[in-house]
Short mmCIF file of C-alpha atoms in Angstrom, two decimals:
data_model
loop_
_atom_site.label_atom_id
_atom_site.label_comp_id
_atom_site.label_asym_id
_atom_site.label_seq_id
_atom_site.Cartn_x
_atom_site.Cartn_y
_atom_site.Cartn_z
CA MET A 113 -41.44 46.20 -23.90
CA SER A 114 -37.97 45.21 -25.11
CA PHE A 115 -35.72 42.41 -23.93
CA THR A 116 -31.94 42.51 -23.86
CA ILE A 117 -29.90 39.34 -24.28
CA ALA A 118 -26.48 39.58 -22.64
CA THR A 119 -23.70 37.31 -21.49
CA SER A 120 -22.66 36.83 -17.88
CA PRO A 121 -21.76 38.12 -15.38
CA HIS A 122 -25.40 38.53 -14.33
CA THR A 123 -26.42 40.08 -11.03
CA HIS A 124 -29.77 40.31 -9.26
CA GLN A 125 -29.41 44.02 -8.70
CA ARG A 126 -29.60 47.16 -10.74
CA ARG A 127 -25.91 47.49 -11.37
CA THR A 128 -24.14 47.31 -14.70
CA THR A 129 -21.06 45.16 -15.22
CA GLN A 130 -19.02 48.37 -15.26
CA GLN A 131 -20.37 49.39 -11.84
CA VAL A 132 -19.70 45.93 -10.36
CA MET A 133 -16.14 45.88 -11.69
CA ARG A 134 -15.55 49.41 -10.42
CA TRP A 135 -16.53 48.38 -6.90
CA VAL A 136 -14.17 45.40 -7.12
CA TYR A 137 -11.09 47.48 -7.82
CA LEU A 138 -12.14 50.22 -5.40
CA CYS A 139 -12.34 47.62 -2.63
CA MET A 140 -8.82 46.51 -3.53
CA ILE A 141 -7.48 49.87 -2.32
CA PRO A 142 -6.75 48.75 1.30
CA GLY A 143 -4.80 45.72 0.06
CA VAL A 144 -2.88 47.74 -2.53
CA ALA A 145 -2.04 50.35 0.13
CA ALA A 146 -0.68 47.63 2.44
CA LEU A 147 1.35 46.08 -0.38
CA THR A 148 2.83 49.48 -1.19
CA TYR A 149 3.66 50.20 2.44
CA PHE A 150 5.54 46.94 2.95
CA PHE A 151 6.98 46.27 -0.53
CA GLY A 152 7.37 49.67 -2.18
CA TRP A 153 6.34 51.62 -5.26
CA GLY A 154 6.90 48.68 -7.57
CA VAL A 155 3.32 47.61 -6.86
CA TRP A 156 1.99 50.76 -8.55
CA LEU A 157 4.40 50.43 -11.47
CA GLN A 158 3.19 46.89 -12.11
CA MET A 159 -0.43 48.05 -12.01
CA LEU A 160 0.30 50.90 -14.44
CA LEU A 161 2.05 48.59 -16.91
CA ALA A 162 -0.77 46.04 -16.58
CA LEU A 163 -3.46 48.65 -17.21
CA ILE A 164 -1.74 50.05 -20.30
CA THR A 165 -1.17 46.57 -21.70
CA ALA A 166 -4.74 45.45 -20.95
CA ILE A 167 -6.41 48.46 -22.54
CA PHE A 168 -4.40 48.33 -25.77
CA THR A 169 -4.60 44.52 -26.01
CA GLU A 170 -8.34 44.53 -25.40
CA ALA A 171 -8.83 47.28 -28.01
CA ALA A 172 -6.78 45.34 -30.56
CA CYS A 173 -8.78 42.15 -29.94
CA MET A 174 -12.07 44.00 -30.29
CA TRP A 175 -10.89 45.58 -33.54
CA LEU A 176 -9.79 42.22 -34.95
CA ARG A 177 -13.20 40.79 -34.06
CA GLY A 178 -14.88 43.60 -35.98
CA ARG A 179 -16.20 45.43 -32.94
CA SER A 180 -15.71 48.94 -31.64
CA ALA A 181 -12.47 49.41 -29.73
CA ARG A 182 -14.34 51.70 -27.33
CA PHE A 183 -15.72 48.61 -25.62
CA ALA A 184 -12.15 47.83 -24.52
CA TRP A 185 -12.57 49.98 -21.42
CA ARG A 186 -16.34 50.31 -21.18
CA ASP A 187 -17.13 47.28 -18.97
CA HIS A 188 -13.90 47.48 -16.88
CA THR A 189 -13.40 43.70 -16.94
CA ALA A 190 -9.97 44.07 -18.54
CA ILE A 191 -9.03 46.61 -15.86
CA VAL A 192 -9.91 44.19 -13.05
CA THR A 193 -7.98 41.37 -14.74
CA ALA A 194 -4.93 43.61 -15.10
CA LEU A 195 -5.03 44.81 -11.49
CA LEU A 196 -5.49 41.32 -10.03
CA LEU A 197 -2.53 40.00 -12.00
CA ALA A 198 -0.39 43.03 -11.12
CA VAL A 199 -0.85 42.66 -7.35
CA SER A 200 -0.18 38.92 -7.58
CA ILE A 201 3.35 39.16 -8.99
CA PRO A 202 6.49 40.40 -7.19
CA ALA A 203 6.59 44.18 -6.89
CA TYR A 204 9.88 44.56 -8.79
CA ALA A 205 9.47 41.88 -11.45
CA PRO A 206 10.91 42.97 -14.83
CA TRP A 207 8.51 45.05 -16.93
CA TRP A 208 8.15 42.37 -19.59
CA ILE A 209 6.76 39.89 -17.04
CA ILE A 210 3.54 41.82 -16.50
CA VAL A 211 3.26 42.68 -20.22
CA ILE A 212 3.45 39.01 -21.22
CA GLY A 213 1.09 37.88 -18.46
CA THR A 214 -1.55 40.53 -19.12
CA SER A 215 -1.43 40.00 -22.88
CA PHE A 216 -1.90 36.25 -22.43
CA SER A 217 -4.79 36.78 -20.01
CA ILE A 218 -6.64 39.10 -22.39
CA VAL A 219 -5.87 37.51 -25.77
CA VAL A 220 -5.74 33.78 -25.09
CA VAL A 221 -7.77 33.22 -21.94
CA LYS A 222 -10.49 35.78 -22.64
CA HIS A 223 -10.89 36.55 -26.35
CA VAL A 224 -9.93 33.20 -27.85
CA TYR A 225 -12.94 31.80 -25.98
CA GLY A 226 -15.25 34.56 -27.21
CA GLY A 227 -14.74 37.53 -24.91
CA VAL A 228 -16.57 38.63 -21.77
CA GLY A 229 -18.69 35.88 -20.27
CA GLN A 230 -17.28 33.07 -22.43
CA ASN A 231 -13.92 32.27 -20.83
CA LEU A 232 -13.59 28.97 -18.98
CA PHE A 233 -10.70 29.96 -16.73
CA ASN A 234 -10.00 32.93 -14.53
CA PRO A 235 -7.90 35.18 -16.84
CA ALA A 236 -5.69 36.69 -14.14
CA MET A 237 -4.83 33.31 -12.60
CA ALA A 238 -4.21 31.69 -15.97
CA GLY A 239 -1.78 34.49 -16.78
CA TYR A 240 -0.14 34.10 -13.37
CA VAL A 241 0.36 30.34 -13.84
CA LEU A 242 1.85 30.91 -17.31
CA LEU A 243 4.37 33.33 -15.80
CA LEU A 244 5.15 31.13 -12.78
CA ILE A 245 5.87 28.08 -14.92
CA SER A 246 7.79 30.00 -17.60
CA PHE A 247 9.76 32.40 -15.39
CA PRO A 248 10.02 30.83 -11.90
CA VAL A 249 13.01 32.92 -10.77
CA GLN A 250 11.40 36.28 -11.55
CA MET A 251 8.03 35.18 -10.19
CA THR A 252 9.40 34.09 -6.82
CA SER A 253 11.66 37.10 -6.20
CA TRP A 254 9.50 39.02 -3.75
CA PRO A 255 11.39 41.89 -2.07
CA VAL A 256 12.14 41.97 1.63
CA PRO A 257 9.56 43.92 3.68
CA GLN A 258 10.91 47.45 3.95
CA SER A 259 11.29 47.23 7.74
CA LEU A 260 13.79 44.35 7.28
CA ALA A 261 15.48 45.59 4.11
CA GLN A 262 19.17 46.37 4.09
CA TYR A 263 18.77 48.91 1.27
CA THR A 264 16.07 51.56 0.91
CA ILE A 265 14.29 51.69 -2.46
CA ASN A 266 12.84 55.07 -3.44
CA PHE A 267 10.52 55.80 -6.36
CA ALA A 268 13.35 56.47 -8.82
CA ASP A 269 15.01 53.21 -7.81
CA SER A 270 11.69 51.41 -8.29
CA VAL A 271 11.35 52.69 -11.85
CA SER A 272 14.95 51.75 -12.63
CA LEU A 273 14.61 48.31 -11.04
CA VAL A 274 11.45 47.39 -12.96
CA GLY A 275 12.84 48.83 -16.19
CA SER A 276 16.42 47.57 -16.14
CA GLY A 277 16.76 45.13 -13.24
CA TYR A 278 19.07 47.44 -11.28
CA THR A 279 18.56 50.38 -8.95
CA GLN A 280 20.28 53.71 -9.61
CA SER A 281 22.99 52.60 -7.18
CA GLY A 282 23.59 49.40 -9.14
CA TYR A 283 21.89 46.86 -6.83
CA ASN A 284 20.01 43.97 -8.46
CA MET A 285 17.01 42.09 -7.09
CA GLU A 286 19.06 39.34 -5.49
CA GLN A 287 21.08 41.87 -3.50
CA LEU A 288 17.92 43.71 -2.47
CA ARG A 289 16.39 40.49 -1.16
CA THR A 290 19.06 40.39 1.55
CA GLY A 291 17.70 41.36 4.96
CA VAL A 292 19.41 43.35 7.68
CA ASP A 293 20.84 40.13 9.10
CA GLY A 294 22.67 39.44 5.85
CA ALA A 295 20.54 36.41 4.91
CA THR A 296 18.61 36.17 1.65
CA MET A 297 14.94 36.09 2.61
CA ALA A 298 12.02 34.18 1.09
CA THR A 299 8.29 34.68 1.51
CA PRO A 300 6.81 33.25 4.75
CA LEU A 301 5.09 30.29 3.09
CA ASP A 302 8.16 29.42 1.03
CA SER A 303 10.46 29.78 4.05
CA VAL A 304 8.40 27.52 6.32
CA LYS A 305 7.82 24.92 3.63
CA THR A 306 11.54 24.73 2.86
CA ASP A 307 12.47 24.46 6.54
CA LEU A 308 9.92 21.69 7.17
CA SER A 309 11.30 19.74 4.21
CA ARG A 310 14.73 19.99 5.91
CA SER A 311 13.25 18.31 9.03
CA LEU A 312 13.15 21.50 11.08
CA THR A 313 10.28 21.83 13.55
CA PRO A 314 7.58 24.48 13.01
CA THR A 315 8.96 26.37 16.03
CA GLU A 316 12.42 26.48 14.47
CA ALA A 317 10.99 27.50 11.10
CA LEU A 318 9.10 30.39 12.70
CA ALA A 319 12.17 31.70 14.52
CA LYS A 320 13.34 33.81 11.56
CA PRO A 321 13.07 37.64 11.65
CA ILE A 322 10.32 37.67 9.04
CA PHE A 323 8.00 35.96 11.58
CA ASN A 324 8.04 38.68 14.21
CA ASP A 325 4.27 38.79 13.93
CA ILE A 326 1.68 36.05 13.50
CA ALA A 327 2.01 35.20 9.81
CA GLY A 328 5.03 37.07 8.51
CA ILE A 329 5.91 40.75 8.50
CA GLY A 330 3.95 42.52 5.81
CA TRP A 331 1.98 39.53 4.57
CA MET A 332 -0.34 39.36 7.57
CA TRP A 333 -1.36 43.01 7.18
CA VAL A 334 -1.73 42.67 3.42
CA ASN A 335 -4.13 39.77 3.94
CA LEU A 336 -6.07 41.64 6.62
CA ALA A 337 -6.36 44.62 4.26
CA PHE A 338 -7.74 42.44 1.47
CA LEU A 339 -10.08 40.85 4.01
CA LEU A 340 -11.40 44.32 4.85
CA GLY A 341 -11.99 45.05 1.17
CA GLY A 342 -13.62 41.65 0.69
CA LEU A 343 -16.03 42.20 3.57
CA ALA A 344 -16.95 45.53 1.96
CA LEU A 345 -17.80 43.66 -1.27
CA ILE A 346 -20.11 41.34 0.69
CA TYR A 347 -21.71 44.28 2.51
CA LEU A 348 -22.35 46.02 -0.82
CA LYS A 349 -23.79 42.77 -2.21
CA ILE A 350 -21.24 42.73 -5.03
CA ILE A 351 -20.35 39.16 -4.04
CA SER A 352 -21.97 36.61 -1.73
CA TRP A 353 -20.28 34.98 1.24
CA HIS A 354 -20.47 31.46 -0.15
CA ILE A 355 -17.22 31.30 -2.18
CA PRO A 356 -14.91 33.13 0.26
CA GLY A 357 -16.51 31.38 3.22
CA GLY A 358 -16.15 27.99 1.55
CA LEU A 359 -12.56 28.68 0.54
CA LEU A 360 -11.46 29.73 4.02
CA LEU A 361 -13.29 26.78 5.58
CA GLY A 362 -11.83 24.34 3.06
CA LEU A 363 -8.37 25.65 3.91
CA ALA A 364 -8.84 25.89 7.68
CA VAL A 365 -10.32 22.45 8.44
CA PRO A 366 -7.53 20.30 6.95
CA SER A 367 -4.96 22.72 8.39
CA ILE A 368 -6.36 22.19 11.89
CA LEU A 369 -6.50 18.42 11.42
CA MET A 370 -2.92 18.40 10.13
CA SER A 371 -1.76 20.39 13.15
CA LEU A 372 -3.44 17.88 15.47
CA PHE A 373 -2.31 14.65 13.86
CA ALA A 374 0.97 15.62 12.14
CA PRO A 375 2.23 18.74 13.92
CA GLY A 376 5.78 18.34 12.66
CA GLN A 377 4.62 18.65 9.05
CA ALA A 378 2.00 21.39 9.47
CA ILE A 379 2.41 24.93 8.21
CA GLY A 380 -0.10 26.26 10.73
CA LEU A 381 -3.58 27.77 10.52
CA SER A 382 -2.57 31.41 10.97
CA LEU A 383 0.06 31.14 8.25
CA HIS A 384 -2.40 29.48 5.87
CA LEU A 385 -5.04 32.17 6.36
CA LEU A 386 -2.89 35.28 6.72
CA SER A 387 0.00 34.73 4.34
CA GLY A 388 0.39 34.43 0.59
CA ALA A 389 -2.62 35.30 -1.56
CA THR A 390 -5.28 33.72 0.66
CA MET A 391 -7.58 36.72 1.20
CA LEU A 392 -6.98 38.15 -2.26
CA GLY A 393 -7.89 34.77 -3.71
CA ALA A 394 -10.92 34.23 -1.48
CA PHE A 395 -12.65 37.57 -2.03
CA PHE A 396 -11.35 38.96 -5.34
CA ILE A 397 -10.16 36.07 -7.53
CA ALA A 398 -12.30 33.01 -6.81
CA THR A 399 -15.47 35.14 -6.87
CA ASP A 400 -15.14 35.89 -10.59
CA PRO A 401 -18.80 35.52 -11.70
CA VAL A 402 -17.93 34.09 -15.12
CA THR A 403 -15.73 31.17 -14.07
CA ALA A 404 -17.34 30.29 -10.71
CA ALA A 405 -20.36 28.11 -9.97
CA THR A 406 -23.75 29.79 -10.35
CA SER A 407 -26.00 28.61 -7.50
CA ASN A 408 -25.32 29.46 -3.86
CA ARG A 409 -24.85 25.81 -2.95
CA GLY A 410 -22.57 25.36 -5.94
CA ARG A 411 -20.53 28.41 -4.94
CA LEU A 412 -20.06 26.97 -1.47
CA TYR A 413 -18.79 23.67 -2.90
CA PHE A 414 -16.63 25.60 -5.38
CA GLY A 415 -15.01 27.58 -2.55
CA LEU A 416 -14.50 24.46 -0.42
CA LEU A 417 -12.77 22.77 -3.34
CA ILE A 418 -10.41 25.70 -3.89
CA GLY A 419 -9.56 25.87 -0.19
CA PHE A 420 -8.83 22.14 0.03
CA LEU A 421 -6.75 22.14 -3.18
CA THR A 422 -4.77 25.13 -1.88
CA PHE A 423 -4.00 23.20 1.32
CA VAL A 424 -2.89 20.15 -0.67
CA ILE A 425 -0.62 22.16 -2.97
CA ARG A 426 0.90 24.15 -0.11
CA THR A 427 1.53 21.01 1.94
CA TRP A 428 2.72 18.50 -0.64
CA GLY A 429 3.06 20.36 -3.94
CA GLY A 430 6.04 22.08 -5.49
CA TYR A 431 4.69 25.62 -5.18
CA PRO A 432 4.50 27.49 -1.85
CA ASP A 433 1.19 29.31 -2.38
CA GLY A 434 -1.14 27.30 -4.62
CA ILE A 435 -4.11 29.69 -4.91
CA ALA A 436 -3.74 30.16 -8.67
CA PHE A 437 -3.50 26.44 -9.43
CA ALA A 438 -6.40 25.67 -7.09
CA VAL A 439 -8.63 28.26 -8.79
CA LEU A 440 -7.88 26.91 -12.29
CA LEU A 441 -8.47 23.30 -11.21
CA ALA A 442 -11.78 24.31 -9.63
CA ASN A 443 -12.73 26.19 -12.82
CA MET A 444 -12.50 22.86 -14.64
CA CYS A 445 -15.01 21.37 -12.20
CA VAL A 446 -17.62 24.13 -12.51
CA PRO A 447 -19.76 22.34 -15.17
CA VAL A 448 -20.04 19.29 -12.91
CA ILE A 449 -20.74 21.39 -9.82
CA ASP A 450 -23.46 23.32 -11.67
CA ARG A 451 -25.00 20.15 -13.03
CA TYR A 452 -25.66 18.77 -9.56
CA THR A 453 -26.38 21.97 -7.64
CA GLN A 454 -28.53 24.09 -9.93
CA PRO A 455 -32.28 23.93 -9.23
CA ILE A 456 -34.18 21.53 -11.46
CA ALA A 457 -36.24 23.36 -14.08
CA TYR A 458 -40.00 23.11 -13.78
CA GLY A 459 -41.32 20.16 -15.76
CA HIS A 460 -38.13 18.11 -15.52
CA GLY A 461 -38.21 15.16 -13.16
CA GLY A 462 -34.48 14.91 -12.56
CA ARG A 463 -31.04 14.70 -14.10
CA SER A 464 -29.94 11.86 -16.29
#
């Protein structure tokens, strides 16, 4: 009988890390399809650039560490990191944005700490935060949903826009962010937060064309698509319900309380749950087995913490979404959460 010593992620099922990671990005397909439908081919271009950068960067890091470069794509962890970062940034962000973010995620966040299973922070979210802080204009320039867009962007325009910043007709991103009503449009969360800070009521803030459905045109269906993929991950036992359930509960409860006791300052429950990166964060990002808590009770607390921090950042912070910052802050708390939620080993009376 032989024993194999390996780093996390560990699962209680007969699946390799490669198989688990493959299911993760396969279950992202509904969300990616919705993003493409509402925001165009730039989503696929970002994913392609991220994948190329991740594979070559991972291979270079493995080579520098004296290991076979073939492992760069064997476990698929770099692929998942690249895809998660790619779908988190604006569809038509300049090509160098995703290259810088992916390289940072792989080199600094993952390999500087020792590679797979050793990183303290979620690589995709650390890369996202680096980009958001360093390049706030590019990282907040989401395109208008295609149904509200004044200009149609085809595939050739998408390639030109990501590569040079201009479409083949000469339009830049700022011009393309103008809706059919002639107003420059922001994302639903950003729009509502800005209007509330200007003392507008929630009803007035939700009167814009982008809110023709419950949580913003495009964004609601993107979140529902990622929810569908996330439920598939739970059904396949790739992830447990504890982290996504805790995150959604930690976000929903303070949102409901805020709506009851301070309705003029509340974003609203439906907007919290079905806009921004809520479902992507709950089912695909926070559930990273390396940087999350390990016990079921710990995972529940971990998810609750992320949900609550997301609510705080969205309500009073300087960034409209907050998922990435909440995940990284919760990553810092994992050692403490594990210390007080992991089962006590046999023969030990308690924790000192």
